[in-house]
Amino acid sequence: MFESIWNEYGPMVMGWVEVARDWLLSPAFWSQLTLLVVAYLAALVITRKANPRIEKLLTPPEEAVNILAKTRRFVLLFLPLLLPLLAFALTAVGEQVTRSLFGSGAIIAFGKRVFLFLAVQAFARDMLKDPFLKVLGKFVLVPVAALYVVGLIGPVMTWLDSTVVPLGNLSFSVLKALQFIVVAAVMFWFGRWSNDQSVALIEKQRDMRPATRQLAAKAAEIAIFGIAFLLVMNIMGIPLTSLAVLTGALGVGIGFGLQKIASNFISGIILLLEGQATVGDYVELDGGEAGTIVKMTARAAILETFDGRWIVVPNEDFIVTRVVNYSDQGSANRYEAPFSVSYDTDINLIPDIIEKAVAELDFVLSEPEAPDCELRGFGDSGIDFACEFWVNGIDDGRHKYTSQVLFAIWNALKAHDIEIPFPQRVVEIKGGFPRAET
């Protein structure tokens, strides 16, 4: 068995041994290896001395946010690449020397590829901060660089291109599939980044209505990802006419199974165009859902209740049902605080006392109407009043503002010695109390 294995692989092993022996006995090999070591040590010494100075020079003050400060922070991100790229440059100089002296530079060329691999590895490890790009660099960029170092990138690409995957009437090579995945991933990541930048820019336009800002952000998102899709198709050489069957099937699917999603999407666009409900509004729907709109997506609006829960409400519900909008981005709202006083009170004094006390609260508005104390009725235990007041915003479950108004009413009544009644009943016993027997 050993003899058969040796007969098959022995000549190849002996060939490797022969090449290794020639290298070890060759002055060119040792000179190139020495140059590689010297180039790396020189790059290491230079970077250790230069890195602190470069970092100090490129680090702007923490409070600086101008374009120059942003540029300096961006350039500073490339500092981890200084060591391998400097070693690569010094090795390139040494390669010219060895080729002129010995006419050979295979070892030093291999060292250059190793330094380039170290630069790619540092780029993927230290510079890529986005989780998606970090995964792409770790599992795509670094393996490709490793294949380049050992000189196998050409054969591997040829093998992947010759491996065809049949899919019905269609067929494609593994290489094309991998290229499509990588290109599509990078393009759509760039689209997401561009969309985030455009949304941040739109949100800074405070002279625009919130609904207009939301509509502009959605329009920018659709445009950016539409362009990204078209670019991917163009880069990969895929004609859009080949997608006709797919889009036809998709249209049928929308007509039947996805009609609710399509309805909610159109309803969301209508909401943004009309601006009747937008982010920041406190709304109440017929179904009982109530809360502040914290986010509007293509399918639904996210309501946050006063107790911190999130309610997902389909956009269609805002169109086909009755919606009460309490805030409309900071408009005033009216509330009332009920209270009672004793029947022994001169009720003609109550309105002036209460209206003055409530008007002194800093959150109570004088427009569109000042606090108004109204007589509501004559109750079983006391005389019922209510003070109406206007505020900006929403009363947190009738506890945010009404509670403070009731405190002010209590203190004002106590300051004027006005009694707040408690439940009282008059009991009449016909015939009087029975007499005790002696």
PDB file of C-alpha atoms in Angstrom, residues 168-346:
ATOM      1  CA  GLY A 168     -35.252  24.813 -14.708  1.00  0.00           C
ATOM      2  CA  ASN A 169     -34.807  26.509 -18.056  1.00  0.00           C
ATOM      3  CA  LEU A 170     -32.178  28.786 -16.565  1.00  0.00           C
ATOM      4  CA  SER A 171     -28.574  28.008 -15.688  1.00  0.00           C
ATOM      5  CA  PHE A 172     -25.831  30.092 -14.152  1.00  0.00           C
ATOM      6  CA  SER A 173     -22.294  29.590 -12.912  1.00  0.00           C
ATOM      7  CA  VAL A 174     -21.392  29.632  -9.237  1.00  0.00           C
ATOM      8  CA  LEU A 175     -19.012  32.530  -9.909  1.00  0.00           C
ATOM      9  CA  LYS A 176     -21.831  34.650 -11.394  1.00  0.00           C
ATOM     10  CA  ALA A 177     -24.069  33.837  -8.445  1.00  0.00           C
ATOM     11  CA  LEU A 178     -21.384  34.848  -5.934  1.00  0.00           C
ATOM     12  CA  GLN A 179     -20.647  38.028  -7.869  1.00  0.00           C
ATOM     13  CA  PHE A 180     -24.361  38.912  -7.934  1.00  0.00           C
ATOM     14  CA  ILE A 181     -24.683  38.358  -4.160  1.00  0.00           C
ATOM     15  CA  VAL A 182     -21.641  40.495  -3.361  1.00  0.00           C
ATOM     16  CA  VAL A 183     -22.528  43.310  -5.777  1.00  0.00           C
ATOM     17  CA  ALA A 184     -26.174  43.375  -4.665  1.00  0.00           C
ATOM     18  CA  ALA A 185     -25.191  43.361  -0.992  1.00  0.00           C
ATOM     19  CA  VAL A 186     -22.730  46.229  -1.429  1.00  0.00           C
ATOM     20  CA  MET A 187     -25.119  48.295  -3.556  1.00  0.00           C
ATOM     21  CA  PHE A 188     -28.047  47.906  -1.187  1.00  0.00           C
ATOM     22  CA  TRP A 189     -25.834  48.633   1.815  1.00  0.00           C
ATOM     23  CA  PHE A 190     -24.752  51.807   0.034  1.00  0.00           C
ATOM     24  CA  GLY A 191     -28.422  52.522  -0.646  1.00  0.00           C
ATOM     25  CA  ARG A 192     -29.255  52.125   3.037  1.00  0.00           C
ATOM     26  CA  TRP A 193     -26.376  54.416   4.011  1.00  0.00           C
ATOM     27  CA  SER A 194     -27.452  57.003   1.429  1.00  0.00           C
ATOM     28  CA  ASN A 195     -31.031  56.783   2.669  1.00  0.00           C
ATOM     29  CA  ASP A 196     -29.910  57.388   6.276  1.00  0.00           C
ATOM     30  CA  GLN A 197     -27.936  60.453   5.180  1.00  0.00           C
ATOM     31  CA  SER A 198     -30.853  61.837   3.160  1.00  0.00           C
ATOM     32  CA  VAL A 199     -33.300  61.269   6.033  1.00  0.00           C
ATOM     33  CA  ALA A 200     -30.956  63.074   8.439  1.00  0.00           C
ATOM     34  CA  LEU A 201     -30.696  65.971   5.994  1.00  0.00           C
ATOM     35  CA  ILE A 202     -34.474  66.142   5.508  1.00  0.00           C
ATOM     36  CA  GLU A 203     -35.122  66.057   9.270  1.00  0.00           C
ATOM     37  CA  LYS A 204     -32.982  69.173   9.671  1.00  0.00           C
ATOM     38  CA  GLN A 205     -35.370  71.159   7.454  1.00  0.00           C
ATOM     39  CA  ARG A 206     -37.501  72.529  10.291  1.00  0.00           C
ATOM     40  CA  ASP A 207     -39.321  74.951   8.001  1.00  0.00           C
ATOM     41  CA  MET A 208     -41.076  71.949   6.393  1.00  0.00           C
ATOM     42  CA  ARG A 209     -44.189  70.434   7.959  1.00  0.00           C
ATOM     43  CA  PRO A 210     -43.587  67.050   9.662  1.00  0.00           C
ATOM     44  CA  ALA A 211     -45.841  65.307   7.145  1.00  0.00           C
ATOM     45  CA  THR A 212     -43.890  66.870   4.256  1.00  0.00           C
ATOM     46  CA  ARG A 213     -40.624  65.714   5.794  1.00  0.00           C
ATOM     47  CA  GLN A 214     -41.966  62.188   6.123  1.00  0.00           C
ATOM     48  CA  LEU A 215     -43.173  62.204   2.518  1.00  0.00           C
ATOM     49  CA  ALA A 216     -39.813  63.509   1.263  1.00  0.00           C
ATOM     50  CA  ALA A 217     -37.979  60.824   3.258  1.00  0.00           C
ATOM     51  CA  LYS A 218     -40.177  58.061   1.810  1.00  0.00           C
ATOM     52  CA  ALA A 219     -39.780  59.408  -1.723  1.00  0.00           C
ATOM     53  CA  ALA A 220     -35.997  59.525  -1.276  1.00  0.00           C
ATOM     54  CA  GLU A 221     -35.984  55.967   0.056  1.00  0.00           C
ATOM     55  CA  ILE A 222     -37.970  54.638  -2.927  1.00  0.00           C
ATOM     56  CA  ALA A 223     -35.752  56.536  -5.393  1.00  0.00           C
ATOM     57  CA  ILE A 224     -32.475  55.422  -3.803  1.00  0.00           C
ATOM     58  CA  PHE A 225     -33.343  51.726  -3.630  1.00  0.00           C
ATOM     59  CA  GLY A 226     -34.887  51.831  -7.100  1.00  0.00           C
ATOM     60  CA  ILE A 227     -31.644  53.250  -8.509  1.00  0.00           C
ATOM     61  CA  ALA A 228     -29.642  50.653  -6.549  1.00  0.00           C
ATOM     62  CA  PHE A 229     -31.736  47.854  -8.071  1.00  0.00           C
ATOM     63  CA  LEU A 230     -31.268  49.185 -11.594  1.00  0.00           C
ATOM     64  CA  LEU A 231     -27.507  49.552 -11.053  1.00  0.00           C
ATOM     65  CA  VAL A 232     -27.214  45.961  -9.832  1.00  0.00           C
ATOM     66  CA  MET A 233     -29.085  44.721 -12.889  1.00  0.00           C
ATOM     67  CA  ASN A 234     -26.883  46.813 -15.175  1.00  0.00           C
ATOM     68  CA  ILE A 235     -23.584  45.818 -13.532  1.00  0.00           C
ATOM     69  CA  MET A 236     -24.448  42.119 -13.676  1.00  0.00           C
ATOM     70  CA  GLY A 237     -25.647  42.426 -17.282  1.00  0.00           C
ATOM     71  CA  ILE A 238     -29.162  41.165 -16.496  1.00  0.00           C
ATOM     72  CA  PRO A 239     -31.724  42.619 -18.955  1.00  0.00           C
ATOM     73  CA  LEU A 240     -34.846  43.962 -17.311  1.00  0.00           C
ATOM     74  CA  THR A 241     -36.960  42.241 -19.976  1.00  0.00           C
ATOM     75  CA  SER A 242     -36.012  38.918 -18.388  1.00  0.00           C
ATOM     76  CA  LEU A 243     -37.914  40.030 -15.291  1.00  0.00           C
ATOM     77  CA  ALA A 244     -41.191  40.435 -17.179  1.00  0.00           C
ATOM     78  CA  VAL A 245     -42.521  37.033 -16.113  1.00  0.00           C
ATOM     79  CA  LEU A 246     -41.491  37.678 -12.508  1.00  0.00           C
ATOM     80  CA  THR A 247     -43.137  41.098 -12.390  1.00  0.00           C
ATOM     81  CA  GLY A 248     -46.300  39.661 -13.968  1.00  0.00           C
ATOM     82  CA  ALA A 249     -46.493  36.989 -11.294  1.00  0.00           C
ATOM     83  CA  LEU A 250     -45.814  39.616  -8.658  1.00  0.00           C
ATOM     84  CA  GLY A 251     -48.680  41.719  -9.991  1.00  0.00           C
ATOM     85  CA  VAL A 252     -51.056  38.762  -9.718  1.00  0.00           C
ATOM     86  CA  GLY A 253     -49.821  38.147  -6.175  1.00  0.00           C
ATOM     87  CA  ILE A 254     -50.483  41.751  -5.206  1.00  0.00           C
ATOM     88  CA  GLY A 255     -53.936  41.532  -6.729  1.00  0.00           C
ATOM     89  CA  PHE A 256     -54.874  38.551  -4.558  1.00  0.00           C
ATOM     90  CA  GLY A 257     -52.650  37.646  -1.632  1.00  0.00           C
ATOM     91  CA  LEU A 258     -50.902  40.989  -1.104  1.00  0.00           C
ATOM     92  CA  GLN A 259     -53.828  43.360  -1.550  1.00  0.00           C
ATOM     93  CA  LYS A 260     -53.813  44.338   2.129  1.00  0.00           C
ATOM     94  CA  ILE A 261     -50.134  45.234   1.972  1.00  0.00           C
ATOM     95  CA  ALA A 262     -50.715  47.267  -1.186  1.00  0.00           C
ATOM     96  CA  SER A 263     -53.712  48.980   0.427  1.00  0.00           C
ATOM     97  CA  ASN A 264     -51.691  49.900   3.516  1.00  0.00           C
ATOM     98  CA  PHE A 265     -48.837  51.185   1.356  1.00  0.00           C
ATOM     99  CA  ILE A 266     -51.151  53.469  -0.660  1.00  0.00           C
ATOM    100  CA  SER A 267     -52.880  54.573   2.557  1.00  0.00           C
ATOM    101  CA  GLY A 268     -49.494  55.541   4.015  1.00  0.00           C
ATOM    102  CA  ILE A 269     -48.739  57.710   0.978  1.00  0.00           C
ATOM    103  CA  ILE A 270     -52.164  59.388   1.267  1.00  0.00           C
ATOM    104  CA  LEU A 271     -51.551  60.103   4.963  1.00  0.00           C
ATOM    105  CA  LEU A 272     -48.205  61.705   4.187  1.00  0.00           C
ATOM    106  CA  LEU A 273     -49.670  63.772   1.366  1.00  0.00           C
ATOM    107  CA  GLU A 274     -52.637  65.042   3.384  1.00  0.00           C
ATOM    108  CA  GLY A 275     -50.707  65.460   6.642  1.00  0.00           C
ATOM    109  CA  GLN A 276     -53.773  64.739   8.786  1.00  0.00           C
ATOM    110  CA  ALA A 277     -51.745  62.428  11.042  1.00  0.00           C
ATOM    111  CA  THR A 278     -47.974  62.427  11.308  1.00  0.00           C
ATOM    112  CA  VAL A 279     -45.145  61.632  13.703  1.00  0.00           C
ATOM    113  CA  GLY A 280     -45.649  63.375  17.057  1.00  0.00           C
ATOM    114  CA  ASP A 281     -49.467  63.503  16.919  1.00  0.00           C
ATOM    115  CA  TYR A 282     -51.582  61.959  19.647  1.00  0.00           C
ATOM    116  CA  VAL A 283     -54.439  60.084  17.984  1.00  0.00           C
ATOM    117  CA  GLU A 284     -57.340  57.885  19.006  1.00  0.00           C
ATOM    118  CA  LEU A 285     -58.969  55.430  16.587  1.00  0.00           C
ATOM    119  CA  ASP A 286     -62.481  53.989  16.592  1.00  0.00           C
ATOM    120  CA  GLY A 287     -61.083  50.639  17.686  1.00  0.00           C
ATOM    121  CA  GLY A 288     -59.849  52.168  20.947  1.00  0.00           C
ATOM    122  CA  GLU A 289     -56.174  52.386  19.985  1.00  0.00           C
ATOM    123  CA  ALA A 290     -54.711  55.627  21.320  1.00  0.00           C
ATOM    124  CA  GLY A 291     -51.180  56.967  21.595  1.00  0.00           C
ATOM    125  CA  THR A 292     -48.515  59.204  20.129  1.00  0.00           C
ATOM    126  CA  ILE A 293     -47.319  58.354  16.605  1.00  0.00           C
ATOM    127  CA  VAL A 294     -43.594  57.672  16.981  1.00  0.00           C
ATOM    128  CA  LYS A 295     -42.953  56.149  13.539  1.00  0.00           C
ATOM    129  CA  MET A 296     -44.727  55.749  10.218  1.00  0.00           C
ATOM    130  CA  THR A 297     -43.619  52.909   7.957  1.00  0.00           C
ATOM    131  CA  ALA A 298     -44.769  51.810   4.518  1.00  0.00           C
ATOM    132  CA  ARG A 299     -47.241  49.376   6.104  1.00  0.00           C
ATOM    133  CA  ALA A 300     -48.276  50.741   9.495  1.00  0.00           C
ATOM    134  CA  ALA A 301     -48.009  53.513  12.070  1.00  0.00           C
ATOM    135  CA  ILE A 302     -46.423  52.864  15.462  1.00  0.00           C
ATOM    136  CA  LEU A 303     -48.353  54.356  18.395  1.00  0.00           C
ATOM    137  CA  GLU A 304     -46.712  54.696  21.815  1.00  0.00           C
ATOM    138  CA  THR A 305     -49.128  54.724  24.744  1.00  0.00           C
ATOM    139  CA  PHE A 306     -48.611  56.660  27.965  1.00  0.00           C
ATOM    140  CA  ASP A 307     -47.455  53.475  29.729  1.00  0.00           C
ATOM    141  CA  GLY A 308     -44.702  52.878  27.160  1.00  0.00           C
ATOM    142  CA  ARG A 309     -46.339  50.149  25.052  1.00  0.00           C
ATOM    143  CA  TRP A 310     -46.164  50.217  21.266  1.00  0.00           C
ATOM    144  CA  ILE A 311     -49.250  49.555  19.149  1.00  0.00           C
ATOM    145  CA  VAL A 312     -48.889  48.735  15.447  1.00  0.00           C
ATOM    146  CA  VAL A 313     -51.844  50.185  13.540  1.00  0.00           C
ATOM    147  CA  PRO A 314     -52.211  49.485   9.790  1.00  0.00           C
ATOM    148  CA  ASN A 315     -52.222  52.640   7.678  1.00  0.00           C
ATOM    149  CA  GLU A 316     -55.568  51.625   6.190  1.00  0.00           C
ATOM    150  CA  ASP A 317     -57.257  52.134   9.584  1.00  0.00           C
ATOM    151  CA  PHE A 318     -56.448  55.855   9.412  1.00  0.00           C
ATOM    152  CA  ILE A 319     -58.306  56.100   6.102  1.00  0.00           C
ATOM    153  CA  VAL A 320     -61.394  53.911   6.550  1.00  0.00           C
ATOM    154  CA  THR A 321     -62.186  54.620  10.224  1.00  0.00           C
ATOM    155  CA  ARG A 322     -62.802  57.722  12.305  1.00  0.00           C
ATOM    156  CA  VAL A 323     -59.590  59.162  13.802  1.00  0.00           C
ATOM    157  CA  VAL A 324     -59.439  61.796  16.525  1.00  0.00           C
ATOM    158  CA  ASN A 325     -56.215  63.832  16.386  1.00  0.00           C
ATOM    159  CA  TYR A 326     -55.689  65.596  19.703  1.00  0.00           C
ATOM    160  CA  SER A 327     -52.385  67.288  19.061  1.00  0.00           C
ATOM    161  CA  ASP A 328     -51.691  68.011  15.364  1.00  0.00           C
ATOM    162  CA  GLN A 329     -48.075  68.865  16.235  1.00  0.00           C
ATOM    163  CA  GLY A 330     -48.434  71.084  19.287  1.00  0.00           C
ATOM    164  CA  SER A 331     -51.922  72.611  18.925  1.00  0.00           C
ATOM    165  CA  ALA A 332     -53.719  73.606  22.113  1.00  0.00           C
ATOM    166  CA  ASN A 333     -56.164  71.264  23.856  1.00  0.00           C
ATOM    167  CA  ARG A 334     -58.852  71.973  26.437  1.00  0.00           C
ATOM    168  CA  TYR A 335     -59.400  69.992  29.633  1.00  0.00           C
ATOM    169  CA  GLU A 336     -61.449  70.474  32.757  1.00  0.00           C
ATOM    170  CA  ALA A 337     -60.942  69.847  36.465  1.00  0.00           C
ATOM    171  CA  PRO A 338     -64.183  69.102  38.423  1.00  0.00           C
ATOM    172  CA  PHE A 339     -64.607  69.987  42.109  1.00  0.00           C
ATOM    173  CA  SER A 340     -67.370  70.719  44.660  1.00  0.00           C
ATOM    174  CA  VAL A 341     -67.907  73.223  47.501  1.00  0.00           C
ATOM    175  CA  SER A 342     -70.183  73.232  50.516  1.00  0.00           C
ATOM    176  CA  TYR A 343     -73.729  74.602  50.385  1.00  0.00           C
ATOM    177  CA  ASP A 344     -72.672  77.135  53.026  1.00  0.00           C
ATOM    178  CA  THR A 345     -70.340  78.804  50.494  1.00  0.00           C
ATOM    179  CA  ASP A 346     -71.053  82.062  48.702  1.00  0.00           C
TER     180      ASP A 346
END
